[in-house]
Short mmCIF file of C-alpha atoms in Angstrom, two decimals:
data_model
loop_
_atom_site.label_atom_id
_atom_site.label_comp_id
_atom_site.label_asym_id
_atom_site.label_seq_id
_atom_site.Cartn_x
_atom_site.Cartn_y
_atom_site.Cartn_z
CA MET E 1 -29.31 -53.30 31.58
CA ARG E 2 -33.02 -52.67 30.40
CA VAL E 3 -34.03 -54.96 33.25
CA ILE E 4 -32.15 -53.13 35.70
CA VAL E 5 -33.64 -49.70 34.74
CA ARG E 6 -36.96 -51.16 34.87
CA THR E 7 -36.51 -52.92 38.16
CA VAL E 8 -35.23 -49.60 39.80
CA SER E 9 -37.97 -47.58 38.38
CA GLU E 10 -40.51 -50.16 39.66
CA LEU E 11 -38.96 -50.00 43.08
CA CYS E 12 -39.02 -46.21 43.18
CA ILE E 13 -42.78 -46.02 42.19
CA THR E 14 -43.52 -48.66 44.94
CA VAL E 15 -41.52 -46.75 47.67
CA GLY E 16 -43.44 -43.70 46.37
CA ALA E 17 -46.97 -45.44 46.53
CA VAL E 18 -46.06 -46.72 49.95
CA MET E 19 -45.17 -43.07 51.52
CA VAL E 20 -48.47 -41.91 50.17
CA LEU E 21 -50.14 -44.44 51.70
CA PHE E 22 -48.35 -43.92 55.05
CA VAL E 23 -49.23 -40.17 54.89
CA ALA E 24 -52.94 -41.23 54.37
CA TYR E 25 -52.34 -43.62 57.48
CA VAL E 26 -51.09 -40.94 59.74
CA LEU E 27 -53.43 -37.98 58.73
CA PHE E 28 -56.70 -40.11 58.15
CA TRP E 29 -56.92 -43.54 59.23
CA THR E 30 -55.34 -42.97 62.97
CA GLY E 31 -58.06 -40.27 63.34
CA VAL E 32 -60.64 -42.86 62.16
CA ARG E 33 -59.54 -45.47 64.28
CA ALA E 34 -59.32 -43.08 67.45
CA ASP E 35 -62.83 -41.71 67.03
CA GLY E 36 -63.97 -45.27 67.09
CA VAL E 37 -61.71 -46.05 70.15
CA MET E 38 -62.63 -42.94 71.92
CA HIS E 39 -66.31 -43.57 71.45
CA ASP E 40 -65.90 -47.04 72.98
CA GLN E 41 -64.28 -45.82 75.88
CA ILE E 42 -66.99 -43.34 76.57
CA ASP E 43 -69.65 -45.82 76.21
CA GLN E 44 -67.69 -48.33 78.40
CA LEU E 45 -67.60 -45.51 80.94
CA HIS E 46 -71.17 -44.65 80.54
CA ARG E 47 -71.98 -48.32 81.00
CA GLN E 48 -69.80 -48.68 83.97
CA TRP E 49 -71.45 -45.60 85.70
CA SER E 50 -74.98 -46.73 85.05
CA GLN E 51 -74.05 -50.17 86.51
CA SER E 52 -72.55 -48.70 89.41
CA ALA E 53 -75.65 -46.17 89.94
CA ALA E 54 -78.23 -49.45 89.51
CA HIS E 55 -75.91 -51.45 92.11
CA PRO E 56 -74.57 -49.35 94.73
CA SER E 57 -73.41 -52.35 96.61
CA ALA E 58 -71.40 -53.48 93.96
CA THR E 59 -69.67 -49.94 93.74
CA ALA E 60 -68.76 -50.10 97.52
CA SER E 61 -67.20 -53.37 97.25
CA LYS E 62 -64.90 -51.98 94.47
CA GLY E 63 -64.57 -48.97 96.37
CA SER E 64 -65.42 -46.39 93.91
CA GLY E 65 -67.90 -44.63 96.48
CA GLY E 66 -71.66 -44.29 96.13
CA SER E 67 -70.92 -41.52 98.65
CA GLY E 68 -69.36 -39.26 95.97
CA ALA E 69 -72.59 -37.71 95.13
CA SER E 70 -73.62 -37.36 98.77
CA GLY E 71 -70.47 -36.31 100.16
CA SER E 72 -68.92 -32.78 100.47
CA PRO E 73 -68.48 -31.34 97.13
CA ALA E 74 -65.11 -30.02 97.97
CA SER E 75 -63.70 -33.45 98.81
CA PRO E 76 -65.25 -35.79 96.41
CA ALA E 77 -64.86 -39.03 98.37
CA ALA E 78 -64.22 -42.71 98.13
CA PRO E 79 -62.22 -42.71 94.80
CA ALA E 80 -61.89 -45.85 92.81
CA ALA E 81 -58.08 -46.74 91.93
CA TYR E 82 -57.00 -45.73 88.54
CA HIS E 83 -55.89 -48.55 86.19
CA TYR E 84 -53.20 -48.01 83.71
CA GLY E 85 -54.98 -47.85 80.12
CA LYS E 86 -58.31 -47.71 81.82
CA PRO E 87 -60.82 -44.71 81.41
CA PHE E 88 -61.81 -42.83 84.51
CA ALA E 89 -63.56 -39.66 83.47
CA ILE E 90 -64.71 -37.74 80.39
CA MET E 91 -63.37 -34.24 79.63
CA TYR E 92 -65.61 -31.28 78.06
CA ILE E 93 -64.10 -28.08 76.90
CA PRO E 94 -66.76 -25.72 75.37
CA ARG E 95 -64.14 -23.55 73.76
CA LEU E 96 -62.93 -26.52 71.76
CA GLY E 97 -66.55 -27.20 70.44
CA PHE E 98 -69.97 -27.57 72.14
CA THR E 99 -69.79 -31.53 71.29
CA TRP E 100 -66.28 -31.77 72.22
CA ASN E 101 -65.73 -34.52 74.67
CA LYS E 102 -62.77 -37.14 75.06
CA PRO E 103 -62.23 -39.89 77.67
CA VAL E 104 -59.21 -39.60 80.09
CA LEU E 105 -57.16 -42.62 80.77
CA GLU E 106 -54.64 -43.60 83.40
CA GLY E 107 -51.11 -43.12 82.32
CA THR E 108 -49.09 -41.54 79.63
CA GLY E 109 -47.92 -44.36 77.27
CA THR E 110 -48.04 -44.15 73.41
CA ASP E 111 -50.62 -46.79 73.69
CA VAL E 112 -52.84 -44.90 75.92
CA LEU E 113 -52.73 -42.00 74.09
CA LYS E 114 -54.04 -43.57 71.14
CA LYS E 115 -57.24 -44.21 73.16
CA GLY E 116 -57.83 -40.78 74.40
CA LEU E 117 -56.43 -38.24 76.83
CA ALA E 118 -53.78 -39.40 79.28
CA HIS E 119 -53.67 -38.62 82.85
CA TYR E 120 -49.93 -38.55 84.24
CA ALA E 121 -49.82 -41.27 86.51
CA ARG E 122 -47.94 -39.47 89.43
CA THR E 123 -49.94 -36.56 89.36
CA ALA E 124 -53.03 -35.87 91.68
CA ARG E 125 -56.36 -37.54 91.25
CA LEU E 126 -59.37 -35.62 89.94
CA GLY E 127 -60.77 -32.76 91.96
CA GLN E 128 -58.12 -33.58 94.63
CA VAL E 129 -55.49 -30.90 96.31
CA GLY E 130 -52.43 -31.12 93.81
CA ASN E 131 -52.29 -30.82 90.24
CA PHE E 132 -54.35 -33.33 88.06
CA ALA E 133 -52.05 -33.30 84.87
CA VAL E 134 -53.45 -34.64 81.31
CA ALA E 135 -51.72 -34.91 77.85
CA GLY E 136 -53.41 -35.04 74.54
CA HIS E 137 -52.36 -35.42 70.93
CA ARG E 138 -52.43 -32.21 69.05
CA ARG E 139 -52.26 -33.87 65.69
CA THR E 140 -53.26 -37.40 64.47
CA TYR E 141 -55.26 -40.08 66.54
CA GLY E 142 -58.42 -37.91 66.45
CA ASP E 143 -56.53 -34.52 66.88
CA PRO E 144 -57.96 -33.99 70.31
CA PHE E 145 -56.01 -30.63 71.09
CA LYS E 146 -55.90 -29.55 67.57
CA ASP E 147 -57.12 -26.20 68.78
CA PHE E 148 -55.24 -25.90 72.00
CA PRO E 149 -53.91 -22.41 71.10
CA ARG E 150 -57.54 -20.95 71.22
CA LEU E 151 -57.84 -21.73 74.72
CA ARG E 152 -58.07 -18.67 76.85
CA PRO E 153 -57.85 -17.63 80.52
CA GLY E 154 -61.46 -18.11 82.13
CA ASP E 155 -62.32 -20.91 79.81
CA ALA E 156 -64.15 -24.03 81.51
CA ILE E 157 -62.75 -27.25 81.55
CA VAL E 158 -65.40 -29.77 82.84
CA LEU E 159 -64.93 -33.32 84.04
CA THR E 160 -67.02 -35.90 85.07
CA ASP E 161 -66.13 -39.12 86.98
CA GLY E 162 -69.66 -40.54 86.98
CA THR E 163 -70.43 -38.96 90.37
CA THR E 164 -69.52 -35.37 90.37
CA TRP E 165 -69.03 -32.67 87.69
CA PHE E 166 -65.84 -30.71 88.18
CA THR E 167 -65.64 -27.26 86.71
CA TYR E 168 -61.99 -25.95 86.15
CA ARG E 169 -61.24 -22.60 84.94
CA ILE E 170 -58.30 -21.83 82.87
CA ASP E 171 -55.84 -19.36 84.68
CA LYS E 172 -52.86 -19.00 82.60
CA GLY E 173 -52.05 -20.23 79.00
CA PRO E 174 -51.47 -21.59 76.64
CA TYR E 175 -47.88 -21.28 77.59
CA LYS E 176 -45.05 -22.54 75.48
CA THR E 177 -42.21 -24.61 77.07
CA VAL E 178 -39.46 -27.37 76.27
CA PRO E 179 -40.14 -31.11 76.67
CA SER E 180 -37.85 -31.23 79.49
CA ASP E 181 -39.89 -28.83 81.64
CA VAL E 182 -41.26 -31.23 84.04
CA GLU E 183 -41.95 -28.63 86.63
CA VAL E 184 -45.06 -27.49 84.63
CA ILE E 185 -47.01 -30.80 86.27
CA ASN E 186 -45.67 -29.97 89.76
CA PRO E 187 -48.31 -30.19 92.56
CA VAL E 188 -47.87 -26.23 92.36
CA PRO E 189 -46.44 -25.72 89.04
CA ARG E 190 -43.55 -23.55 88.30
CA LYS E 191 -44.40 -20.49 85.90
CA SER E 192 -48.22 -20.98 86.43
CA GLY E 193 -48.73 -18.01 88.82
CA TYR E 194 -49.73 -20.37 91.56
CA THR E 195 -48.11 -19.73 95.03
CA ARG E 196 -50.06 -22.16 97.19
CA PRO E 197 -51.00 -25.43 97.06
CA GLY E 198 -54.72 -26.04 95.62
CA ARG E 199 -56.68 -28.10 93.15
CA TYR E 200 -55.33 -27.55 89.91
CA LEU E 201 -55.41 -28.91 86.34
CA THR E 202 -52.84 -28.93 83.82
CA LEU E 203 -53.33 -29.68 80.17
CA THR E 204 -50.16 -30.42 78.00
CA THR E 205 -49.57 -31.17 74.20
CA CYS E 206 -46.89 -30.66 71.48
CA ASP E 207 -46.07 -27.50 69.66
CA PRO E 208 -45.64 -27.00 66.90
CA GLU E 209 -48.60 -28.70 65.48
CA TRP E 210 -46.85 -31.49 63.62
CA GLY E 211 -43.67 -31.05 65.50
CA HIS E 212 -42.13 -32.12 68.90
CA SER E 213 -39.54 -29.27 69.69
CA HIS E 214 -41.68 -27.50 72.26
CA ARG E 215 -44.79 -28.05 74.58
CA LEU E 216 -47.94 -26.12 75.07
CA ILE E 217 -49.41 -25.77 78.45
CA VAL E 218 -52.55 -24.41 80.33
CA TRP E 219 -53.08 -24.13 83.81
CA ALA E 220 -56.60 -24.29 85.59
CA HIS E 221 -57.82 -24.36 89.03
CA LEU E 222 -61.10 -26.16 90.41
CA ASP E 223 -63.84 -23.73 90.16
CA SER E 224 -66.86 -25.53 91.10
CA THR E 225 -68.16 -29.13 91.66
CA GLN E 226 -71.52 -30.48 91.76
CA PRO E 227 -73.08 -34.05 91.94
CA VAL E 228 -74.38 -35.65 88.43
CA GLU E 229 -77.78 -35.83 89.94
CA ALA E 230 -77.69 -31.86 89.85
CA GLY E 231 -77.38 -31.86 86.13
CA LYS E 232 -74.79 -30.59 83.82
CA PRO E 233 -72.76 -27.66 85.17
CA SER E 234 -73.60 -24.04 83.77
CA ALA E 235 -70.38 -24.23 81.53
CA LEU E 236 -71.95 -27.07 79.45
CA ARG E 237 -75.37 -25.52 79.16
CA ARG E 238 -75.92 -23.47 75.79
CA MET H 1 -40.63 -57.15 38.98
CA TYR H 2 -44.41 -56.37 37.91
CA GLY H 3 -43.86 -57.94 34.77
CA TRP H 4 -42.45 -61.12 36.18
CA ILE H 5 -45.19 -61.53 38.83
CA TRP H 6 -47.91 -60.85 35.85
CA ARG H 7 -46.32 -63.66 33.77
CA HIS H 8 -46.58 -66.06 36.57
CA LEU H 9 -50.03 -65.65 37.57
CA PRO H 10 -52.29 -68.45 36.16
CA GLY H 11 -55.22 -67.96 34.04
CA ASN H 12 -56.30 -65.41 31.59
CA VAL H 13 -56.30 -61.86 31.70
CA TRP H 14 -59.34 -61.28 33.90
CA ILE H 15 -58.35 -63.98 36.45
CA LYS H 16 -54.70 -62.51 36.34
CA ALA H 17 -56.23 -58.96 37.07
CA LEU H 18 -58.27 -60.21 39.64
CA ILE H 19 -55.39 -61.91 41.51
CA SER H 20 -53.30 -58.79 41.31
CA LEU H 21 -56.07 -56.67 42.88
CA LEU H 22 -56.37 -59.37 45.78
CA LEU H 23 -52.30 -59.09 46.15
CA VAL H 24 -52.60 -55.14 46.01
CA LEU H 25 -55.13 -55.29 48.72
CA ALA H 26 -53.37 -57.92 50.94
CA VAL H 27 -50.41 -55.81 50.91
CA VAL H 28 -52.41 -52.64 51.58
CA TYR H 29 -53.89 -54.76 54.71
CA VAL H 30 -50.52 -55.71 55.74
CA LEU H 31 -49.18 -52.19 55.73
CA PHE H 32 -52.07 -50.69 57.60
CA GLN H 33 -52.34 -53.39 60.25
CA TYR H 34 -48.66 -54.18 60.90
CA VAL H 35 -46.07 -51.98 59.04
CA PHE H 36 -47.62 -48.41 59.47
CA PRO H 37 -48.37 -49.23 63.53
CA TRP H 38 -44.92 -50.06 64.05
CA ALA H 39 -43.41 -47.04 61.82
CA GLU H 40 -45.91 -44.35 63.13
CA PRO H 41 -44.22 -44.05 66.91
CA LEU H 42 -40.86 -43.13 65.17
CA LEU H 43 -42.55 -39.93 63.77
CA PRO H 44 -42.65 -37.23 66.70
CA PHE H 45 -46.33 -36.96 66.75
CA ASN H 46 -46.70 -39.29 69.86
CA ASP H 47 -44.52 -36.78 72.12
CA VAL H 48 -47.10 -34.67 73.92
CA THR H 49 -45.93 -35.23 77.43
CA VAL H 50 -43.21 -33.56 79.41
CA ASP H 51 -40.17 -35.63 79.72
CA ASN H 52 -41.98 -38.68 78.07
CA GLN H 53 -42.96 -40.30 81.30
#
């Protein structure tokens, strides 16, 4: 009898300890890991971009286009293919913090979302006509979109793909919807107020902060572009 | 359970304590490396996309 009581108590304590460890893992350790991984992704992008800047011929053969910088700013030319799980851009949102910058990766699998923001694979490419839709974690894995509700119309969302700076301006949001509302990432998103095709951007994350019953959305339009040689866009200057 | 493990560890008290510590660390490592990454997607924090595509 005594042995049974003792074993059951020990099992209960063990289960409790494992739960505490799991909470620590979700709250803390995923963030530590994600910060490291996102940092690596951004480093990888910078390396890639400096290489293609140094060897324009290599870039051309890969098709990622050295002409992007000299091309017309309205149509950043010669795009490289996006590969699932690979980073292709860096996003800056001054409202979320002056040092806030995250890599954007292709695809929205859970493995991709652990490494940064995730581009919906079937939506438009960065800066192109259509809707460039991006999802990110609200909580855990570095909390990239923790302050999502603080975004306001007029806020800048700046992205770079190594050749061009894209400055988007938020028009509407945060808009709360249900998870099945796929029309929010349509080329002309429903409920966004946009009526004509254009160069749009959509960000999605979960709501409430630790839940999954709803989604928060913001919509933005492409405000301006400039080649990276021209320096950072005004939205990123202090 | 823990008493049984303790009795079956070799050596004196200090060696037993050292082995226990290593065992605990091994368990924590396995949890963080394999068990928690498996269990975490079962929680809703990954649902940040519309329609989970």
